[in-house]
Tab-separated table of C-alpha atoms in Angstrom:
chain	number	residue	atom	x	y	z
A	7	MET	CA	-6.031	-47.160	-10.996
A	8	ARG	CA	-4.597	-45.239	-14.549
A	9	ILE	CA	-6.492	-42.592	-16.110
A	10	LYS	CA	-5.925	-42.338	-19.728
A	11	SER	CA	-8.125	-39.775	-20.740
A	12	HIS	CA	-10.824	-37.530	-19.082
A	13	PRO	CA	-14.265	-36.758	-21.589
A	14	GLY	CA	-14.557	-32.848	-22.042
A	15	LEU	CA	-11.241	-31.783	-20.092
A	16	ILE	CA	-9.266	-30.244	-22.768
A	17	LYS	CA	-13.257	-28.648	-23.413
A	18	ARG	CA	-12.926	-27.180	-20.590
A	19	LEU	CA	-9.467	-26.094	-20.469
A	20	ASP	CA	-10.150	-24.291	-23.902
A	21	ASN	CA	-13.232	-22.187	-22.902
A	22	CYS	CA	-11.545	-20.952	-19.872
A	23	LEU	CA	-8.482	-19.596	-21.399
A	24	ASN	CA	-10.381	-18.169	-24.076
A	25	VAL	CA	-12.182	-16.544	-21.872
A	26	ARG	CA	-9.367	-14.876	-20.010
A	27	VAL	CA	-7.713	-14.101	-23.070
A	28	SER	CA	-11.041	-11.981	-23.895
A	29	ALA	CA	-10.939	-10.209	-20.673
A	30	GLY	CA	-7.131	-9.230	-20.904
A	31	ILE	CA	-6.028	-11.324	-18.197
A	32	LEU	CA	-3.020	-12.569	-19.728
A	33	ASP	CA	0.437	-10.746	-19.527
A	34	GLU	CA	1.896	-10.158	-23.118
A	35	LYS	CA	5.005	-9.542	-21.763
A	36	HIS	CA	5.366	-12.464	-20.055
A	37	CYS	CA	6.134	-11.272	-16.198
A	38	GLY	CA	2.919	-11.294	-14.375
A	39	ALA	CA	1.030	-14.139	-12.462
A	40	PHE	CA	-2.539	-15.431	-13.020
A	41	ARG	CA	-4.709	-18.133	-13.004
A	42	LEU	CA	-5.487	-20.342	-16.352
A	43	TYR	CA	-8.207	-22.892	-14.592
A	44	ASN	CA	-9.654	-23.652	-11.293
A	45	GLY	CA	-11.159	-26.918	-11.655
A	46	PHE	CA	-13.025	-26.430	-7.858
A	47	TYR	CA	-15.007	-23.979	-9.682
A	48	GLU	CA	-14.620	-24.533	-13.672
A	49	GLY	CA	-15.439	-28.403	-14.061
A	50	GLU	CA	-12.485	-30.747	-13.024
A	51	ALA	CA	-11.563	-30.391	-9.176
A	52	HIS	CA	-8.345	-32.413	-9.657
A	53	PHE	CA	-6.483	-29.488	-11.176
A	54	VAL	CA	-5.452	-25.902	-10.749
A	55	VAL	CA	-3.276	-24.282	-13.656
A	56	ASP	CA	-1.368	-21.252	-12.774
A	57	VAL	CA	1.020	-19.133	-14.571
A	58	TYR	CA	4.093	-17.465	-12.778
A	59	ALA	CA	5.972	-14.942	-15.599
A	60	SER	CA	7.087	-17.981	-18.275
A	61	THR	CA	6.494	-20.843	-15.771
A	62	LEU	CA	3.456	-22.609	-15.634
A	63	LEU	CA	1.789	-24.389	-12.484
A	64	ILE	CA	-0.121	-27.063	-12.053
A	65	TYR	CA	-1.395	-28.189	-9.174
A	66	ASN	CA	-2.539	-32.100	-9.073
A	67	TYR	CA	-5.279	-33.073	-6.336
A	68	LEU	CA	-6.254	-36.355	-7.783
A	69	PRO	CA	-6.385	-39.228	-5.120
A	70	ILE	CA	-2.884	-40.969	-4.270
A	71	GLU	CA	-4.127	-44.275	-5.521
A	72	VAL	CA	-4.408	-42.725	-9.026
A	73	ASP	CA	-1.782	-42.734	-11.948
A	74	SER	CA	-2.146	-39.639	-13.082
A	75	THR	CA	0.738	-39.140	-15.150
A	76	TYR	CA	-1.109	-39.297	-18.237
A	77	LEU	CA	-3.842	-36.618	-17.721
A	78	THR	CA	-1.167	-34.144	-16.093
A	79	SER	CA	0.650	-34.453	-19.634
A	80	GLN	CA	-2.286	-33.979	-21.362
A	81	VAL	CA	-3.198	-30.796	-19.202
A	82	GLN	CA	0.648	-29.983	-20.022
A	83	THR	CA	0.689	-30.796	-23.787
A	84	TYR	CA	-2.279	-28.476	-24.283
A	85	TYR	CA	-0.965	-25.260	-22.507
A	86	LEU	CA	2.364	-25.822	-24.237
A	87	GLU	CA	0.886	-26.184	-27.653
A	88	GLN	CA	-1.396	-22.722	-26.588
A	89	LEU	CA	0.835	-20.750	-25.210
A	90	PRO	CA	4.303	-21.402	-26.898
A	91	TRP	CA	6.117	-18.885	-24.937
A	92	LEU	CA	5.729	-21.059	-21.674
A	93	GLU	CA	9.664	-22.186	-20.496
A	94	CYS	CA	8.521	-24.467	-17.858
A	95	VAL	CA	6.121	-26.790	-16.166
A	96	VAL	CA	6.139	-27.187	-12.415
A	97	VAL	CA	4.082	-30.054	-11.076
A	98	LYS	CA	2.753	-30.255	-7.448
A	99	ASN	CA	0.901	-33.512	-6.919
A	100	ARG	CA	-0.616	-32.422	-3.799
A	101	ARG	CA	-1.963	-35.714	-2.442
A	102	SER	CA	1.412	-38.004	-3.128
A	103	GLN	CA	3.362	-39.586	-0.336
A	104	SER	CA	6.326	-38.086	-1.581
A	105	GLN	CA	7.304	-34.473	0.237
A	106	ILE	CA	9.247	-33.688	-3.312
A	107	GLU	CA	6.387	-34.407	-5.171
A	108	ARG	CA	3.884	-32.297	-3.075
A	109	ILE	CA	6.465	-29.399	-3.109
A	110	GLY	CA	6.668	-30.149	-6.981
A	111	THR	CA	8.687	-31.285	-9.824
A	112	ILE	CA	9.985	-29.464	-13.202
A	113	SER	CA	8.411	-31.568	-15.623
A	114	HIS	CA	9.488	-29.238	-19.006
A	115	GLY	CA	12.280	-26.648	-19.316
A	116	THR	CA	15.070	-26.227	-16.923
A	117	GLY	CA	14.388	-23.380	-14.228
A	118	ALA	CA	11.279	-22.171	-12.727
A	119	SER	CA	10.644	-18.139	-13.143
A	120	ASP	CA	12.104	-16.651	-9.510
A	121	ARG	CA	10.170	-13.440	-10.172
A	122	VAL	CA	6.857	-12.058	-11.423
A	123	ARG	CA	5.807	-8.389	-12.009
A	124	GLU	CA	2.220	-7.047	-11.063
A	125	ALA	CA	1.117	-3.540	-11.377
A	126	GLY	CA	4.612	-1.908	-11.473
A	127	VAL	CA	6.120	-4.244	-8.596
A	128	TRP	CA	8.430	-7.095	-8.803
A	129	TYR	CA	8.049	-10.272	-6.298
A	130	ALA	CA	10.221	-13.181	-5.974
A	131	LEU	CA	9.643	-16.004	-6.147
A	132	ASP	CA	10.821	-19.602	-5.197
A	133	LEU	CA	8.134	-21.942	-6.914
A	134	LEU	CA	9.803	-25.293	-5.581
A	135	MET	CA	10.310	-24.124	-1.904
A	136	HIS	CA	6.927	-25.237	-0.474
A	137	ARG	CA	3.929	-27.125	-1.436
A	138	GLU	CA	2.249	-23.346	-2.341
A	139	ALA	CA	3.625	-21.222	-4.789
A	140	GLY	CA	4.616	-18.477	-2.430
A	141	PHE	CA	2.821	-15.685	-4.258
A	142	TYR	CA	-0.837	-15.955	-3.624
A	143	LEU	CA	-3.151	-14.964	-6.209
A	144	ASP	CA	-6.415	-14.316	-4.301
A	145	THR	CA	-4.916	-11.318	-2.819
A	146	ARG	CA	-3.851	-9.221	-6.048
A	147	ASN	CA	-6.829	-7.313	-5.628
A	148	LEU	CA	-5.553	-6.589	-1.903
A	149	ARG	CA	-1.832	-5.869	-2.996
A	150	THR	CA	-3.305	-3.296	-5.404
A	151	TRP	CA	-5.479	-1.518	-2.337
A	152	LEU	CA	-2.310	-1.533	-0.424
A	153	LYS	CA	-0.219	0.015	-3.138
A	154	LYS	CA	-2.691	2.697	-4.562
A	155	SER	CA	-5.159	3.503	-1.572
A	156	LEU	CA	-3.643	2.909	1.990
A	157	LEU	CA	-1.740	6.306	3.393
A	158	VAL	CA	-0.205	5.432	6.262
A	159	ASP	CA	3.297	5.769	7.939
A	160	THR	CA	3.663	2.393	9.724
A	161	LEU	CA	2.511	-1.233	8.440
A	162	LEU	CA	2.797	-4.629	10.275
A	163	ASN	CA	2.241	-7.725	7.829
A	164	THR	CA	1.807	-10.609	10.255
A	165	PHE	CA	1.980	-14.108	9.165
A	166	ALA	CA	4.076	-12.526	6.272
A	167	TYR	CA	5.122	-15.429	4.601
A	168	THR	CA	7.072	-14.312	1.632
A	169	GLY	CA	5.661	-10.570	2.387
A	170	SER	CA	4.236	-9.861	-0.810
A	171	LEU	CA	1.397	-7.687	0.836
A	172	GLY	CA	3.986	-5.816	2.597
A	173	VAL	CA	5.735	-5.364	-0.318
A	174	ALA	CA	2.906	-4.109	-2.114
A	175	ALA	CA	2.391	-1.321	0.715
A	176	ARG	CA	5.932	-0.043	0.868
A	177	ALA	CA	5.496	0.114	-3.033
A	178	GLY	CA	3.201	2.726	-2.256
A	179	ASN	CA	2.616	5.474	0.333
A	180	VAL	CA	3.760	3.393	3.462
A	181	ASN	CA	7.119	4.475	4.883
A	182	GLN	CA	7.818	2.022	7.359
A	183	VAL	CA	6.681	-1.799	6.888
A	184	THR	CA	7.627	-4.666	9.410
A	185	PHE	CA	7.572	-8.040	8.635
A	186	LEU	CA	6.696	-10.740	11.063
A	187	ASP	CA	6.684	-14.722	10.264
A	188	LEU	CA	7.874	-17.802	12.177
A	189	GLN	CA	10.188	-19.088	9.235
A	190	ARG	CA	13.505	-17.053	8.181
A	191	LYS	CA	13.737	-18.459	4.823
A	192	TYR	CA	10.273	-17.013	3.873
A	193	LEU	CA	11.470	-13.235	4.999
A	194	ASN	CA	14.804	-13.920	2.657
A	195	ILE	CA	12.280	-14.009	-0.195
A	196	ALA	CA	10.570	-10.867	0.833
A	197	LYS	CA	14.162	-8.987	1.274
A	198	THR	CA	14.705	-10.463	-1.877
A	199	SER	CA	11.927	-8.545	-3.257
A	200	TYR	CA	13.009	-5.351	-1.771
A	201	THR	CA	16.173	-5.414	-3.389
A	202	LEU	CA	14.362	-6.297	-6.574
A	203	ASN	CA	12.277	-2.952	-6.328
A	204	GLY	CA	15.349	-1.319	-5.251
A	205	PHE	CA	14.129	-0.433	-1.571
A	206	GLU	CA	16.666	-0.373	1.516
A	207	ILE	CA	16.350	-3.147	3.671
A	208	ASP	CA	16.523	-2.829	7.640
A	209	LYS	CA	17.148	-5.952	9.073
A	210	SER	CA	15.126	-5.469	12.322
A	211	ALA	CA	12.337	-4.520	10.143
A	212	PHE	CA	11.905	-8.044	9.164
A	213	ILE	CA	11.184	-10.452	12.578
A	214	VAL	CA	11.548	-14.170	12.939
A	215	GLY	CA	8.735	-14.813	15.335
A	216	ASP	CA	5.579	-16.256	16.447
A	217	VAL	CA	2.894	-13.658	16.046
A	218	TRP	CA	0.866	-14.345	19.842
A	219	GLN	CA	4.182	-13.481	21.445
A	220	GLN	CA	5.473	-10.778	19.489
A	221	ALA	CA	1.795	-9.006	19.705
A	222	SER	CA	2.062	-9.275	23.730
A	223	GLN	CA	5.442	-7.814	23.418
A	224	LEU	CA	4.652	-4.625	21.135
A	225	ARG	CA	1.610	-4.342	23.643
A	226	ARG	CA	3.609	-4.461	26.499
A	227	ASN	CA	5.959	-2.051	24.585
A	228	ARG	CA	3.003	0.241	23.814
A	229	LYS	CA	3.761	-0.214	20.175
A	230	LYS	CA	1.238	0.547	17.836
A	231	PHE	CA	0.798	0.494	13.505
A	232	ASP	CA	-1.406	2.570	11.415
A	233	CYS	CA	-2.060	-0.467	9.695
A	234	VAL	CA	-1.827	-4.068	10.489
A	235	ILE	CA	-2.316	-7.331	7.811
A	236	LEU	CA	-3.698	-10.157	9.070
A	237	ASP	CA	-2.973	-13.107	6.765
A	238	PRO	CA	-2.821	-16.404	9.146
A	239	PRO	CA	-3.114	-19.748	8.049
A	240	LEU	CA	-6.007	-21.682	8.302
A	241	PHE	CA	-4.722	-23.659	11.399
A	242	SER	CA	-1.354	-23.445	12.923
A	243	LYS	CA	-0.559	-24.106	16.715
A	244	THR	CA	2.535	-23.392	18.838
A	245	ASN	CA	3.007	-23.340	22.171
A	246	ARG	CA	2.168	-19.693	22.443
A	247	GLY	CA	-1.613	-20.194	21.047
A	248	THR	CA	-3.591	-21.732	18.270
A	249	VAL	CA	-4.823	-20.470	14.951
A	250	ASP	CA	-8.132	-21.740	14.273
A	251	MET	CA	-9.858	-19.618	11.221
A	252	LEU	CA	-12.911	-21.756	11.199
A	253	ARG	CA	-13.766	-21.653	14.500
A	254	SER	CA	-12.086	-18.961	16.761
A	255	SER	CA	-10.754	-16.188	14.119
A	256	HIS	CA	-12.278	-13.762	16.700
A	257	LYS	CA	-9.151	-14.869	19.294
A	258	LEU	CA	-6.899	-13.917	17.024
A	259	ILE	CA	-8.424	-10.377	15.718
A	260	ASN	CA	-8.482	-9.312	19.801
A	261	LYS	CA	-5.144	-10.212	19.899
A	262	ILE	CA	-3.767	-7.821	17.159
A	263	ARG	CA	-6.536	-4.872	17.580
A	264	PRO	CA	-4.941	-3.127	20.511
A	265	ILE	CA	-1.281	-2.999	18.678
A	266	VAL	CA	-3.214	-0.966	15.772
A	267	SER	CA	-3.273	2.758	15.990
A	268	ASP	CA	-6.205	4.574	16.816
A	269	ASN	CA	-8.150	5.151	13.876
A	270	GLY	CA	-5.931	2.576	11.686
A	271	PHE	CA	-6.800	-0.180	9.749
A	272	LEU	CA	-6.912	-4.280	10.460
A	273	VAL	CA	-6.999	-6.142	7.179
A	274	VAL	CA	-8.172	-9.672	8.105
A	275	ILE	CA	-7.780	-12.552	5.587
A	276	ASN	CA	-9.804	-15.718	6.536
A	277	ASN	CA	-9.535	-18.790	4.060
A	278	ALA	CA	-11.806	-20.929	5.905
A	279	LEU	CA	-13.718	-23.195	2.882
A	280	PHE	CA	-16.656	-24.032	5.518
A	281	LEU	CA	-16.937	-20.706	7.179
A	282	SER	CA	-19.886	-18.918	5.217
A	283	GLY	CA	-19.247	-15.055	4.091
A	284	GLU	CA	-22.461	-14.227	6.338
A	285	ASP	CA	-20.919	-15.988	9.600
A	286	PHE	CA	-17.793	-14.244	8.867
A	287	ILE	CA	-19.390	-11.100	9.068
A	288	GLU	CA	-21.555	-11.766	12.160
A	289	ILE	CA	-18.156	-12.797	13.721
A	290	LEU	CA	-16.871	-9.029	12.923
A	291	ASN	CA	-20.128	-7.463	13.828
A	292	THR	CA	-19.883	-9.267	17.139
A	293	LEU	CA	-16.867	-7.491	17.680
A	294	SER	CA	-17.765	-4.001	16.789
A	295	VAL	CA	-18.986	-3.253	20.267
A	296	ARG	CA	-19.541	0.740	20.297
A	297	ASP	CA	-18.152	1.189	17.171
A	298	TYR	CA	-14.251	0.351	18.175
A	299	LEU	CA	-14.474	-1.958	14.948
A	300	THR	CA	-16.111	-1.310	11.594
A	301	ILE	CA	-15.788	-2.763	8.321
A	302	GLU	CA	-14.547	-0.171	6.422
A	303	ARG	CA	-14.335	-2.190	3.017
A	304	ILE	CA	-14.487	-5.461	1.464
A	305	ILE	CA	-11.878	-6.794	-1.263
A	306	PRO	CA	-13.026	-9.254	-3.981
A	307	VAL	CA	-10.943	-11.764	-5.298
A	308	PRO	CA	-9.786	-11.502	-8.823
A	309	LEU	CA	-12.254	-13.164	-11.644
A	310	ASP	CA	-9.324	-15.423	-12.686
A	311	VAL	CA	-9.020	-17.155	-9.294
A	312	THR	CA	-12.921	-17.282	-8.819
A	313	GLY	CA	-13.605	-18.246	-12.284
A	314	PHE	CA	-16.106	-16.354	-14.817
A	315	PRO	CA	-19.705	-16.301	-15.032
A	316	ASP	CA	-18.892	-18.375	-18.522
A	317	THR	CA	-16.705	-20.648	-16.942
A	318	ILE	CA	-18.265	-21.737	-13.269
A	319	ILE	CA	-19.657	-24.815	-12.962
A	320	SER	CA	-19.369	-25.601	-9.291
A	321	GLN	CA	-19.767	-23.618	-6.246
A	322	PRO	CA	-18.126	-23.360	-2.916
A	323	PRO	CA	-19.755	-25.739	-0.284
A	324	VAL	CA	-20.693	-23.119	1.716
A	325	ASP	CA	-21.929	-19.390	0.345
A	326	PRO	CA	-19.137	-16.999	0.471
A	327	THR	CA	-21.680	-13.785	0.094
A	328	PRO	CA	-21.397	-10.992	0.844
A	329	PHE	CA	-17.541	-11.938	-0.566
A	330	ASN	CA	-17.098	-13.383	-3.634
A	331	HIS	CA	-14.831	-16.499	-2.823
A	332	PRO	CA	-14.096	-18.312	0.602
A	333	THR	CA	-10.715	-16.321	0.535
A	334	LYS	CA	-12.877	-13.338	2.333
A	335	ILE	CA	-11.068	-10.431	2.544
A	336	ALA	CA	-12.061	-7.395	4.976
A	337	VAL	CA	-10.737	-3.952	5.869
A	338	LEU	CA	-11.678	-2.822	9.636
A	339	ARG	CA	-11.201	0.778	10.846
A	340	ILE	CA	-10.709	0.224	14.619
A	341	ARG	CA	-10.728	2.697	17.084
A	342	HIS	CA	-9.814	2.929	20.911
A	343	LYS	CA	-11.605	4.209	24.247
A	344	LYS	CA	-10.151	7.964	24.850
């Protein structure tokens, strides 16, 4: 089946772009990262459109039986006309049977942007390495908090991926940041970010390993960190343990909390779409026996990611309140028995 046009799509794109321009989201120096259109909430669930420096990234969620070439081309043409400074377009066909198409192909220009700058910090990119961009826009406010407000000496970034959260903390007031991920290729992106910012690289601080195993080893060695970031995928399984943020996030939190220093912070990110905000809060409250775990703050997701009041048409399948998005970010204070 071939879709040649979609009534109202360009009008929706135009409305969302105008609102973002008015809100000052666009970066005049063309080195930032932001979302232009979130179709899941702003009217057309088949597309999400982001900008990374001078590269337009189009996520196409149309079913595989649909020939979406023309419709995707319409989206691309619209933004190239409105934002003539764009130099490259990458399209990720998320439901394609081709791994190459899921990871992304360049449909305009030559090389995709290899870095972005946010709040004075450079972050390395490889937009064609994975089906995601490798730099998450929904955690922008968390990066700001880590850089500007976190005053601790040591931090562990678990499930670090390309390390943007740890890099933000290192750019702020954290002296020692340790990164932990199963994939070396992702940690190499974090190292490149360090290089871009002039940070010294200690290879021992970039650990390739399983979080379940490493957490046990750190606990045996009585190693603790002033802050631990817990940013797991929705679901993953190794021979050491299973991550399931919809059904059993408490298990992972309990695994990590012993390696957080007394009166330290545990930052938990839960992106389970079908876990309501109230249910997540209830999970955290259940763990808060005798005030050994308390919710310090909730960090919202930026409006360009959630959609603006004037652009939102659809709501998430379950209510994320008191969070403003299914990506639920909570900063917890951890205390230990004396």
